[in-house]
Coordinates of C-alpha atoms and ligand atoms in Angstrom, one line a residue:
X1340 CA -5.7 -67.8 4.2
X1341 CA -5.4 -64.3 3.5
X1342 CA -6.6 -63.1 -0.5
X1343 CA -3.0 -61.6 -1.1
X1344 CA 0.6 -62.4 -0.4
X1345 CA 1.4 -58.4 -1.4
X1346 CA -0.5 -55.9 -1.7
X1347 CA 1.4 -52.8 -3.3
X1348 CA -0.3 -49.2 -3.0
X1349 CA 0.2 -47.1 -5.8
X1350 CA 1.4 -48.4 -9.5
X1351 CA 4.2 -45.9 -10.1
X1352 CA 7.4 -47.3 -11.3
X1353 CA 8.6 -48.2 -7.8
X1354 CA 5.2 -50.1 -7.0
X1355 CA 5.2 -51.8 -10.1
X1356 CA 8.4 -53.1 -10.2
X1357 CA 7.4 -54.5 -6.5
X1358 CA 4.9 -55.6 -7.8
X1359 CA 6.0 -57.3 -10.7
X1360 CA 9.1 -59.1 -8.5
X1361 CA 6.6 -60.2 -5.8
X1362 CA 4.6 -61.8 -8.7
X1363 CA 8.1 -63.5 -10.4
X1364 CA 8.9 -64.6 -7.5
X1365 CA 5.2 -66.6 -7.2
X1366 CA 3.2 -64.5 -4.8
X1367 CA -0.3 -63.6 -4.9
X1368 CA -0.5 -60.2 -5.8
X1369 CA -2.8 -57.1 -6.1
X1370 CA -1.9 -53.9 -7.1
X1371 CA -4.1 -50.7 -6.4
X1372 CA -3.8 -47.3 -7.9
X1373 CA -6.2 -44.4 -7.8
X1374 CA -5.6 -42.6 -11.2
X1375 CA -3.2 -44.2 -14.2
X1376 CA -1.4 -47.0 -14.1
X1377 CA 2.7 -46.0 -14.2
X1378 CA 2.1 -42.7 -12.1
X1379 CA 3.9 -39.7 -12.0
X1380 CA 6.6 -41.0 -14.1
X1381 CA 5.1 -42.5 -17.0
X1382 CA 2.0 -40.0 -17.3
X1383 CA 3.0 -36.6 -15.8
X1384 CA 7.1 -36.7 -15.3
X1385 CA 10.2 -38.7 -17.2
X1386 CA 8.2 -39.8 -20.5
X1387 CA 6.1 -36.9 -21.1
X1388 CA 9.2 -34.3 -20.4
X1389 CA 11.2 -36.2 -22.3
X1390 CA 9.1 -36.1 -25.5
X1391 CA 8.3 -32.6 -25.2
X1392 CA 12.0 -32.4 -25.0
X1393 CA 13.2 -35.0 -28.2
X1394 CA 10.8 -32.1 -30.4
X1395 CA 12.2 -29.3 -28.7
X1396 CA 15.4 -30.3 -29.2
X1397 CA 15.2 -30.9 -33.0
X1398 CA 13.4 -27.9 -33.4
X1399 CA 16.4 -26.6 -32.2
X1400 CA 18.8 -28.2 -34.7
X1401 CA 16.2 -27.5 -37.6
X1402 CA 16.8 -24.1 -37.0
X1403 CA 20.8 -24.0 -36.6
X1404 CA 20.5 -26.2 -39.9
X1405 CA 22.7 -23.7 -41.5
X1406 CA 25.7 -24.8 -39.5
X1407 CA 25.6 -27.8 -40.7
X1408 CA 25.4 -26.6 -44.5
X1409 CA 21.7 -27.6 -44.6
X1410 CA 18.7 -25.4 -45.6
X1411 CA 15.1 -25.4 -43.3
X1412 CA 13.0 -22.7 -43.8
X1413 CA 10.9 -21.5 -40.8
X1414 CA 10.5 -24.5 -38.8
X1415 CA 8.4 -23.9 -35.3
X1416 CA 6.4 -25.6 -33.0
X1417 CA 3.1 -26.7 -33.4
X1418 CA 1.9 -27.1 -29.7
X1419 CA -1.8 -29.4 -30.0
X1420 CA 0.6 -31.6 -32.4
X1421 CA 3.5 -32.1 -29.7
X1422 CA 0.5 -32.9 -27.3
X1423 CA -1.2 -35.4 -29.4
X1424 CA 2.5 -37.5 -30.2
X1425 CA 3.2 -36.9 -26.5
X1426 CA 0.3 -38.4 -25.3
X1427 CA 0.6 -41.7 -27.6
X1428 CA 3.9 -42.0 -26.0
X1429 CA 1.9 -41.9 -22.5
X1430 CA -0.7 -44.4 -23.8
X1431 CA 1.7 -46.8 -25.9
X1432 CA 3.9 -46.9 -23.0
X1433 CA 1.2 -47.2 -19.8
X1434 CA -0.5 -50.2 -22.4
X1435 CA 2.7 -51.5 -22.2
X1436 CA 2.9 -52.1 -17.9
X1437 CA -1.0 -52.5 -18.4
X1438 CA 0.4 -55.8 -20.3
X1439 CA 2.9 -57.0 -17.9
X1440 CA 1.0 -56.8 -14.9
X1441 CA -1.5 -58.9 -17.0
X1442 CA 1.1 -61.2 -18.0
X1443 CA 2.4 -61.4 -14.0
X1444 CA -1.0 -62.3 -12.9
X1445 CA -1.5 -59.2 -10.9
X1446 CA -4.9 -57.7 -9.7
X1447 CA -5.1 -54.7 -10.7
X1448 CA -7.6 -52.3 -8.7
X1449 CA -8.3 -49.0 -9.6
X1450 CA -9.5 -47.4 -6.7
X1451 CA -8.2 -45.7 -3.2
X1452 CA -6.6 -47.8 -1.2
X1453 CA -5.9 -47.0 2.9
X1454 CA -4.5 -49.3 5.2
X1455 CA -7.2 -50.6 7.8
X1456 CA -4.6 -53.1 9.6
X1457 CA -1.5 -54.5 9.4
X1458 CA -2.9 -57.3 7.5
X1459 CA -5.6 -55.2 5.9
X1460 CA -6.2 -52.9 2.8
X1461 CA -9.3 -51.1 2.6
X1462 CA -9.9 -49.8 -1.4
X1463 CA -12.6 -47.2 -2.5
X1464 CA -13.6 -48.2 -5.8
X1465 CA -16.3 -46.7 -8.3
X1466 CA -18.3 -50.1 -7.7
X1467 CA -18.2 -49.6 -3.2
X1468 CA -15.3 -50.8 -0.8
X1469 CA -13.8 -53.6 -0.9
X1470 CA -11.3 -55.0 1.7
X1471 CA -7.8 -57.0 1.1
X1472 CA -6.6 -59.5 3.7
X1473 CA -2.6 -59.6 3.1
X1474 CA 0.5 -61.1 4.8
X1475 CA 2.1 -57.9 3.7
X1476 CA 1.9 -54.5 2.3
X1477 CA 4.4 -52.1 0.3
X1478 CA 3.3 -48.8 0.2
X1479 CA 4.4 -47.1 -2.9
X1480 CA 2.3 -43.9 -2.9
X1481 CA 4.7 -41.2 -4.7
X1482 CA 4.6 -37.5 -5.0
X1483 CA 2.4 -34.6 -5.8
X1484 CA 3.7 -30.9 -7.1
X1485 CA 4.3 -28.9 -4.0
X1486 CA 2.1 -26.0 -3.4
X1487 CA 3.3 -22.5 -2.0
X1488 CA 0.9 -20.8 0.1
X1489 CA 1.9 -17.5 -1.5
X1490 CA 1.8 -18.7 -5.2
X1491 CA -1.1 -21.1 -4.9
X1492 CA -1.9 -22.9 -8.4
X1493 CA -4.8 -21.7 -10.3
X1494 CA -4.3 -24.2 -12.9
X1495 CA -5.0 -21.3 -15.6
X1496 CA -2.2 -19.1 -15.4
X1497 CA 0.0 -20.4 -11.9
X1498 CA 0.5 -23.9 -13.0
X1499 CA 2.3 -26.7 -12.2
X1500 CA 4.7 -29.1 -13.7
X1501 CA 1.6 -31.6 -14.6
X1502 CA -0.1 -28.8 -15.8
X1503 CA 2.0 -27.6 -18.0
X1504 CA 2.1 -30.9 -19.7
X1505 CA -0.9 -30.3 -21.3
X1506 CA -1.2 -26.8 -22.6
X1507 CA -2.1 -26.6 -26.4
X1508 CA -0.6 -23.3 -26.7
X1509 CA 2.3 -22.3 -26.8
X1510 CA 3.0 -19.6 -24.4
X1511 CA 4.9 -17.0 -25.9
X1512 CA 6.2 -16.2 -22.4
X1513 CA 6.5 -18.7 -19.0
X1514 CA 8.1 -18.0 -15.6
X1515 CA 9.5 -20.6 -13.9
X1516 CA 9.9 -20.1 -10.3
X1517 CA 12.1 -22.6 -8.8
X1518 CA 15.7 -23.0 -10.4
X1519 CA 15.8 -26.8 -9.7
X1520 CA 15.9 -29.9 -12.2
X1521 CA 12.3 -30.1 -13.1
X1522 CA 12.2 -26.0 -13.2
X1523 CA 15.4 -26.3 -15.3
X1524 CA 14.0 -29.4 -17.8
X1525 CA 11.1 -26.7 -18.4
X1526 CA 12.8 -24.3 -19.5
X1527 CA 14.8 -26.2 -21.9
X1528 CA 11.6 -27.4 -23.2
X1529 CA 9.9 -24.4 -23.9
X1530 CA 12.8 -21.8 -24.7
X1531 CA 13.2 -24.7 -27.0
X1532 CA 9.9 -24.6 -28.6
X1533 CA 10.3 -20.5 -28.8
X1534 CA 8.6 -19.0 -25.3
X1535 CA 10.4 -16.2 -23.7
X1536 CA 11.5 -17.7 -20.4
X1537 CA 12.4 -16.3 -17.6
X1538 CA 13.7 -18.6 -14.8
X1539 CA 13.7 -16.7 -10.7
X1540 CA 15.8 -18.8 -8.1
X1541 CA 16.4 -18.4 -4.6
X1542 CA 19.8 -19.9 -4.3
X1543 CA 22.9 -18.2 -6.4
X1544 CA 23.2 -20.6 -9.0
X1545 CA 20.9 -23.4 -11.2
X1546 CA 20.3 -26.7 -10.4
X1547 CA 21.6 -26.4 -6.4
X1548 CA 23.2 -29.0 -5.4
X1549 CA 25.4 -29.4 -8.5
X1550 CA 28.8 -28.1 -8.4
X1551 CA 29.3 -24.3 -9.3
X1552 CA 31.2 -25.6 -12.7
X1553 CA 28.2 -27.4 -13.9
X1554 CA 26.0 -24.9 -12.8
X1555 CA 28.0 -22.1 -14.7
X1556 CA 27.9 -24.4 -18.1
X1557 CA 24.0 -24.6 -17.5
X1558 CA 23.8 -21.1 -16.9
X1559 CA 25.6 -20.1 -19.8
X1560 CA 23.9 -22.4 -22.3
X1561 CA 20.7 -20.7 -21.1
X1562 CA 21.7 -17.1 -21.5
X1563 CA 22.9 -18.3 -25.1
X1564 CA 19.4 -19.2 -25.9
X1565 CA 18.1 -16.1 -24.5
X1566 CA 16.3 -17.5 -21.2
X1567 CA 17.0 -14.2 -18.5
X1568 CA 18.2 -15.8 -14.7
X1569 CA 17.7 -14.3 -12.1
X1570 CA 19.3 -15.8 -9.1
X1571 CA 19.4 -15.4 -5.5
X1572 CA 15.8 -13.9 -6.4
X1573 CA 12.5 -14.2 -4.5
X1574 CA 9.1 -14.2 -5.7
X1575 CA 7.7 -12.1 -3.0
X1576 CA 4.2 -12.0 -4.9
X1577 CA 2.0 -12.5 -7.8
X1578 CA -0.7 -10.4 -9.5
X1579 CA -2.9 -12.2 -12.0
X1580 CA -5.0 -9.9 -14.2
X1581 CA -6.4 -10.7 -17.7
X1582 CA -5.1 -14.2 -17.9
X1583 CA -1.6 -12.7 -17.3
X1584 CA 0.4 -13.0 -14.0
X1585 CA 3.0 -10.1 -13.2
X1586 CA 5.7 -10.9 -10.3
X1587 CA 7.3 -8.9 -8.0
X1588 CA 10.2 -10.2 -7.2
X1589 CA 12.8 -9.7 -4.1
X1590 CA 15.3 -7.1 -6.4
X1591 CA 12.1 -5.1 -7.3
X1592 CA 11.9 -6.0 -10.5
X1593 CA 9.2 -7.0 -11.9
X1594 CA 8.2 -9.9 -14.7
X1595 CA 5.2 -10.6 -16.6
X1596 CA 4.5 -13.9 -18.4
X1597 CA 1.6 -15.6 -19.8
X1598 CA 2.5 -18.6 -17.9
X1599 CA 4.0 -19.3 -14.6
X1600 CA 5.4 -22.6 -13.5
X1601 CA 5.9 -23.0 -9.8
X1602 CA 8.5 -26.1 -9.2
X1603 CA 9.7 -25.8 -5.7
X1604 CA 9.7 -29.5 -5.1
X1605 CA 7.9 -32.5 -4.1
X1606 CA 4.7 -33.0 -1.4
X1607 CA 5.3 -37.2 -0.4
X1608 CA 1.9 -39.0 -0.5
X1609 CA 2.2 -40.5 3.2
X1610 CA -1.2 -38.7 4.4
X1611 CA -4.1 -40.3 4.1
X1612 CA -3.2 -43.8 3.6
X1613 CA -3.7 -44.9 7.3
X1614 CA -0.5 -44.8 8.6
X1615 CA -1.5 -43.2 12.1
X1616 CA -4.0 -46.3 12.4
X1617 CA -1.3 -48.8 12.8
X1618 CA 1.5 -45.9 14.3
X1619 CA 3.8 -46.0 11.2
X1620 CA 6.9 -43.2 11.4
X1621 CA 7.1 -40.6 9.4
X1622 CA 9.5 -37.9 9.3
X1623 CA 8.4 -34.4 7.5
X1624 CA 6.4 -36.3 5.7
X1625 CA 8.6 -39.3 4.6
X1626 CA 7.9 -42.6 5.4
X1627 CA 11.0 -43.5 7.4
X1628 CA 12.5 -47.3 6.4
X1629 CA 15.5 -49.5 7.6
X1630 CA 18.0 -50.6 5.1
X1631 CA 15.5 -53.5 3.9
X1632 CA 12.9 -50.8 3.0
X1633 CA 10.3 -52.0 6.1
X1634 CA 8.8 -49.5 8.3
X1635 CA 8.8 -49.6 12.1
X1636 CA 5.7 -52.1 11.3
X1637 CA 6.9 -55.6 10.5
X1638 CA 5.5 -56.3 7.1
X1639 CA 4.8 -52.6 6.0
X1640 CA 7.3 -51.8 3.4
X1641 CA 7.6 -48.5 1.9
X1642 CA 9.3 -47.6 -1.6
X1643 CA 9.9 -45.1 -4.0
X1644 CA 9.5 -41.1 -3.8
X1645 CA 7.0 -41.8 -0.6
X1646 CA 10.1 -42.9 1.5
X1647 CA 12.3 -39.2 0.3
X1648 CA 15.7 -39.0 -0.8
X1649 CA 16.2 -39.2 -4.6
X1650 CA 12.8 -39.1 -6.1
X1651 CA 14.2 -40.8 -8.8
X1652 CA 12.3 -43.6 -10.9
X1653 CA 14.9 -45.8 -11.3
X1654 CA 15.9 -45.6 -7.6
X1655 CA 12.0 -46.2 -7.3
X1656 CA 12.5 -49.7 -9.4
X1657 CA 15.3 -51.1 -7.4
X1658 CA 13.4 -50.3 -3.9
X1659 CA 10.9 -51.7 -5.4
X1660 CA 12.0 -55.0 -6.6
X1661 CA 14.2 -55.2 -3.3
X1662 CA 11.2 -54.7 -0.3
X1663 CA 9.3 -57.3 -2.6
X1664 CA 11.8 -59.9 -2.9
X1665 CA 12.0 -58.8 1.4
X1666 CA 8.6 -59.2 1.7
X1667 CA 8.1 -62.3 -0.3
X1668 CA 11.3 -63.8 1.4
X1669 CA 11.3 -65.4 5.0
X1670 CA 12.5 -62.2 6.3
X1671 CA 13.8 -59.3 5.5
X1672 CA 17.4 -59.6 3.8
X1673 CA 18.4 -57.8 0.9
X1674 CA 19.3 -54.4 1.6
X1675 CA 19.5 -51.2 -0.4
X1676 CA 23.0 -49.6 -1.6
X1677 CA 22.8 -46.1 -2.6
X1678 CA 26.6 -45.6 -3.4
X1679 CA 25.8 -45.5 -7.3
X1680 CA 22.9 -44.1 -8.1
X1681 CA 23.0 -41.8 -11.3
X1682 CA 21.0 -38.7 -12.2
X1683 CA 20.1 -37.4 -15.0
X1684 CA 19.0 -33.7 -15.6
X1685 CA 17.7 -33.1 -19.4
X1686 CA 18.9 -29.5 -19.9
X1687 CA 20.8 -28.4 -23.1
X1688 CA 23.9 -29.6 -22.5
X1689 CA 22.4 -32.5 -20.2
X1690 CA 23.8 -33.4 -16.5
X1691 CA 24.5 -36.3 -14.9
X1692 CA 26.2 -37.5 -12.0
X1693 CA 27.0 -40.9 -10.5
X1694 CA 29.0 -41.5 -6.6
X1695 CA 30.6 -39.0 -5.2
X1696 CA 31.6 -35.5 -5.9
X1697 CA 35.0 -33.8 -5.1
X1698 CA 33.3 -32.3 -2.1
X1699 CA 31.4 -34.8 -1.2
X1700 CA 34.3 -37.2 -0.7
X1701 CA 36.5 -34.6 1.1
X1702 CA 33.4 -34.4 3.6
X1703 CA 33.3 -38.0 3.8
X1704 CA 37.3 -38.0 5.2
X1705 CA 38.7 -39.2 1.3
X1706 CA 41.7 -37.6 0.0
X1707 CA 40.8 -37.5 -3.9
X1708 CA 42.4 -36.7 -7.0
X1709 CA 40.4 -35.4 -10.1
X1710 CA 40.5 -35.7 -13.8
X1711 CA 39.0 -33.9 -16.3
X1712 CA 38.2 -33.6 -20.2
X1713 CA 36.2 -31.1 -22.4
X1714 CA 33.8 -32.5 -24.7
X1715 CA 35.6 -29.4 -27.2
X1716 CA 38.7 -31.6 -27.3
X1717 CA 35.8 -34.8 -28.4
X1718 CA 36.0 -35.6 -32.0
X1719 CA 32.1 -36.5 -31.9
X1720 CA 30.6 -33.2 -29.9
X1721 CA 33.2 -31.4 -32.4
X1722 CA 31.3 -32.7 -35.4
X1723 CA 27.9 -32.3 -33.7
X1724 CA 28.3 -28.8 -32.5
X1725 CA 28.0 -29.6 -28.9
X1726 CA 31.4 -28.6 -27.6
X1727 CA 29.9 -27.5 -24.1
X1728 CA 31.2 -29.2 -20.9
X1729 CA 33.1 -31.9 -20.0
X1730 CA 33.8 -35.2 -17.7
X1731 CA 34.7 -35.0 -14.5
X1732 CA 36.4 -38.5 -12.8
X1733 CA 36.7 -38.5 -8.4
X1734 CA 38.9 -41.1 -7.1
X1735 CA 40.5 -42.1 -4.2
X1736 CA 44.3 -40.6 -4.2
X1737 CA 45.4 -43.7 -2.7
X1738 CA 43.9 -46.8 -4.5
X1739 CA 42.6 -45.4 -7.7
X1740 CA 39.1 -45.8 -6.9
X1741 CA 36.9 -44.4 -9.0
X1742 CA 34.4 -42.6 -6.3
X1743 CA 32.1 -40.6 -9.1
X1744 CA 31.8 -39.2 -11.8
X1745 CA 30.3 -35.9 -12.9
X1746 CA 29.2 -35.4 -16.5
X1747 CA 28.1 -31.8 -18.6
X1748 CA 27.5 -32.3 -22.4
X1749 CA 25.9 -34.1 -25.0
X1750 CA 24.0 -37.2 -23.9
X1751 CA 25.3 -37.0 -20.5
X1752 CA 22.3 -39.2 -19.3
X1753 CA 23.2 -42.3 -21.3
X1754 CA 26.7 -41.7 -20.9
X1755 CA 26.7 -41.8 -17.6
X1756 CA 25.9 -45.3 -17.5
X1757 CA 29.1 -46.9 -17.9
X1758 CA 30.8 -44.5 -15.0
X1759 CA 27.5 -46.1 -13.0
X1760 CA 29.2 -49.7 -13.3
X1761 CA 32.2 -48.6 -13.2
X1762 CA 31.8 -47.1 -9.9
X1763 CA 29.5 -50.1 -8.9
X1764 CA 31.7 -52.9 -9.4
X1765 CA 34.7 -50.6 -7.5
X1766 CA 36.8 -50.1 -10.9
X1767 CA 39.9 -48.3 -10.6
X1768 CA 41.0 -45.0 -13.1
X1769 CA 43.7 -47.6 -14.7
X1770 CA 40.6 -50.1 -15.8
X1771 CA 38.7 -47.2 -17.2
X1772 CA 42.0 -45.0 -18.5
X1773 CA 43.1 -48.5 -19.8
X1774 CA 39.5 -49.9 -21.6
X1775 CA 39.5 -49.1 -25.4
X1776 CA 36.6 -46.7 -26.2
X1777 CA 35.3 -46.7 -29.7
X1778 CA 36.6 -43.7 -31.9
X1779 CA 34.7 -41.4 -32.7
X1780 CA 32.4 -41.6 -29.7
X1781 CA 31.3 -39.6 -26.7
X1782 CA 32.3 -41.9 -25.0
X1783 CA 35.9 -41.1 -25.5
X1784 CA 36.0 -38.1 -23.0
X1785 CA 35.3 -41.0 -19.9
X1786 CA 38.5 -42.7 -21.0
X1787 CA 40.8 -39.4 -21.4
X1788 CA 38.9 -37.8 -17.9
X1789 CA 40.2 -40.9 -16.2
X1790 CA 43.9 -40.6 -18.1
X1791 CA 43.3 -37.0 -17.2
X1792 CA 43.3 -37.9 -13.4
X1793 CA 46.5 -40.2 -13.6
X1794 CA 48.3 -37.1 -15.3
X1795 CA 48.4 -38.7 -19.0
X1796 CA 45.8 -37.6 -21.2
X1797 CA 46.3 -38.4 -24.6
X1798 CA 44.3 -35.2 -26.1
X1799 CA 44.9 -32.6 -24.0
X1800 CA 48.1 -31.9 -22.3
X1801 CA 48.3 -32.7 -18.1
X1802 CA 47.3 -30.0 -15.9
X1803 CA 49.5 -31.9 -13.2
X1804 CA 52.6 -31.4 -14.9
Ligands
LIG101 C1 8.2 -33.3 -14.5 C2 8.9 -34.5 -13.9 C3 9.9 -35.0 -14.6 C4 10.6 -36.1 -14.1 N1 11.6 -36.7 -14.8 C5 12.3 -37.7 -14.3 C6 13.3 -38.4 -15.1 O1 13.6 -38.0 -16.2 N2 13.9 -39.4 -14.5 C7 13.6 -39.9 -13.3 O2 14.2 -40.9 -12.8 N3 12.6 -39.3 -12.5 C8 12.0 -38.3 -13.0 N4 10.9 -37.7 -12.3 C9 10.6 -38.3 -11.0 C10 9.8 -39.6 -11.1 O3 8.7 -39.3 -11.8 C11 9.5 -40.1 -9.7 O4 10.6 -40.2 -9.0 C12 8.7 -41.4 -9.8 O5 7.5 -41.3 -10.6 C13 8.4 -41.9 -8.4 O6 7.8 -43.1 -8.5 P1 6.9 -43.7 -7.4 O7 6.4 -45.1 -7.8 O8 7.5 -43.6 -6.1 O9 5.6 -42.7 -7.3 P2 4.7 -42.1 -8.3 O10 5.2 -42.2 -9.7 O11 4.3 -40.8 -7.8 O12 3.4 -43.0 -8.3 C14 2.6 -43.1 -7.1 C15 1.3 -43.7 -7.6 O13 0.5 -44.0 -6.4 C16 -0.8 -43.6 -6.6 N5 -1.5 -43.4 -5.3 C17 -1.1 -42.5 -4.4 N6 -1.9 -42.6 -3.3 C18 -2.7 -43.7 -3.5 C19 -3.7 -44.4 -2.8 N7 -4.0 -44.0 -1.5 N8 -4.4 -45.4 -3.3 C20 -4.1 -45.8 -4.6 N9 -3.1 -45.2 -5.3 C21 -2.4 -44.2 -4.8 C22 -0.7 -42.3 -7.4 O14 -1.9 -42.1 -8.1 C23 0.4 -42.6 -8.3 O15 0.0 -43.2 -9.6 C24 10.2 -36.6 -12.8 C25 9.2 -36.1 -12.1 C26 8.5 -35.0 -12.6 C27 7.4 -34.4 -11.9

């Protein structure tokens, strides 16, 4: 009898969560990971970020007190402070799955793990090798920074994302190459905290990918706060002299900054692990899956950022939980559905985005109709001072569908939950137009985006009229 039912490689929150459902569901399971338990997520991406960003963000407030009749003299950041409550957060919250995989039973083996066959996981641990016989295996190996060859990280002055997670001083200037969502969440963190920030993108507008509306909203918020864009820019090189690094970018120009943050993206663990052994595919780098999440290998499964496409941790969970209730299963059965997925991006206003955008759904053959309402026409963001952007509701003209929903403003992230179910369970604008919202919430400009889009808003007047 082989030692394991699963073994899952890597303990990020997609292999945790399949390794925590393989264990529910009463396999025998064992769990390897090479550095902390909860990777990228819970010690170098979402948790950290976000508490950098809770302190930035009251700084913030502390020092537009004023506006709201309130006096706070000089507040400001103190960096090796943020760092220390940060990394409680880290630790309070990695105890945390440290506890549940105890509490599932789980093995859990800190060391390097390859696979040797397809029943077999080879680990390097501090104490020698040690081998794992398995009936199956779910590779859940994440994502490192990507590294440019022309702006290589040096760790001191050209960092990168994880790097900047633990600097004890605040740089009173950062460049931030790379105009994306982690580039952007940066910025808000540190122009936040009081760097000068300078953002360079390739592309003409922030967060590609996003609709030019959003982008604009993003983009002006920044200016506001006195971050300088520069867009469809290139960094064609970087000097670094006296623990300063000067770049020359494609329009001539040229920035110095004490800091430089380089976030063009994602390298996908897949080399390494032993996938040419046994002749898994991979595609640039991904591990390609079927809809059940197994590779071409009958009883390989791979989950999470490793497999491409979102690189989202909650994506990660559900491919998790679904290739080890697959695995566990007689067969492979349950498959993934994408259609709903939210995103979050934690810039000042926040975005987030669930389904299908207008062009999107025009390129998939829909004919849609739109709503939309301003969070300045939103009792709540009135009263808070966070008047910028709106909701945006895509349907399908015919049947009312709601198809997505795209959301600038305050608390768009945990707002955009309830469009998430909504365009989950298939709802139609009437059911969300029709659903009373509590007054005075954020919630509020959901309800009126959907009214919008069926032409009878009740606090703004109809733009189809
Ligand atoms: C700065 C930043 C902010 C982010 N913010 C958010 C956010 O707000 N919301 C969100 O949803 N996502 C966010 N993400 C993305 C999120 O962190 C990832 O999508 C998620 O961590 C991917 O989970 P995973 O389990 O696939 O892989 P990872 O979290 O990358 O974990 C993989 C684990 O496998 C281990 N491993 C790799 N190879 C081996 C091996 N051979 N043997 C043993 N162990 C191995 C690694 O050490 C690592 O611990 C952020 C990312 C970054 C960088």
């Amino acid at each position: 009898m082989p030692d394991c039912d699963v073994v899952v490689i890597g303990s990020g929150p997609a292999g945790y969560a399949a390794a925590f459902r393989a264990a529910q569901l009463g396999g025998r399971v064992a769990m390897v990971e090479r550095d902390t338990v909860g990777g990228v997520c819970l010690n170098r991406g979402c948790i950290p970020t976000k508490s950098l960003l809770e302190a930035a963000a009251l700084l913030e407030q502390m020092q537009r007190a004023d506006t709201f009749g309130l006096a706070c003299d000089s507040p400001r950041a103190d960096m090796a402070k943020l760092i220390e409550r940060k990394n409680r957060h880290v630790a309070q919250l990695r105890g945390g799955v440290e506890q549940l995989a105890k509490g599932h039973g789980i093995d859990v083996i800190v060391g390097t793990a390859a696979i040797a066959a397809r029943n077999k996981v080879r680990v390097e641990t501090a104490d020698g090798e040690r081998t794992l016989t398995t009936r199956a295996i779910i590779i859940a190996t994440g994502s490192e920074p990507q590294e440019l060859a022309a702006l290589p990280f040096d760790h001191d002055a050209v960092l990168s994302s994880t790097d900047l997670l633990e600097l004890e001083t605040l740089p009173a200037s950062l460049l931030i190459v790379g105009g994306g969502y982690i580039g952007c969440e940066f910025a808000t963190i540190f122009a936040g905290l009081g760097s000068k920030v300078t953002i360079v993108e390739m592309l003409g507008q922030l967060v590609p990918g996003q609709e030019a509306r959003i982008a604009h909203t993003i983009q002006t918020s920044f200016k506001k706060r006195g971050v300088t864009l520069h867009l469809n820019t290139k960094v064609e090189k970087l000097d670094v002299a006296k623990g300063k690094a000067t770049a020359t970018l494609s329009s001539g120009e040229m920035v110095t900054a004490d800091k430089v943050l380089v976030s063009v993206g994602r390298r996908l663990n897949s080399d390494g692990i032993g996938l040419e052994t046994l002749g898994v595919k991979t595609d640039s780098g991904r591990i390609v899956v079927d809809e059940y999440l197994e590779t071409n290998v009958s009883g390989i499964y791979a989950v999470g950022d490793v497999i491409g496409g979102w690189l989202l941790a909650h994506v990660g969970h559900h491919e998790g939980i679904l290739a080890a209730e697959n695995a566990i299963g007689s067969g492979a059965t349950h498959t993934m559905d994408y259609r709903a997925v939210p995103a979050g991006i934690y810039t000042h206003p926040e975005i987030a985005t669930v389904g299908l955008a207008q062009t999107q759904a025009k390129e998939a053959g829909r004919d849609v109709i739109t709503g939309r309402f301003p969070f300045s026409a939103t009792p709540k963001a009135v009263v808070a001072d966070e008047t910028a952007g709106f909701v945006q509701v895509v349907a399908d003209a015919a049947t009312r569908q709601l198809l997505g929903v795209q959301i600038v403003g305050p608390h768009a992230t945990d707002l955009i939950a309830e469009a998430a179910v909504l365009v989950q369970m298939e709802a139609r604008l009437d059911e969300l137009g029709g659903t009373i919202h509590p007054h005075p919430t954020l919630s509020e400009a959901l309800m009126e985006a959907a009214l919008d889009a069926l032409g009878r808003p009740l606090h703004t007047i109809s733009r189809k009229k």
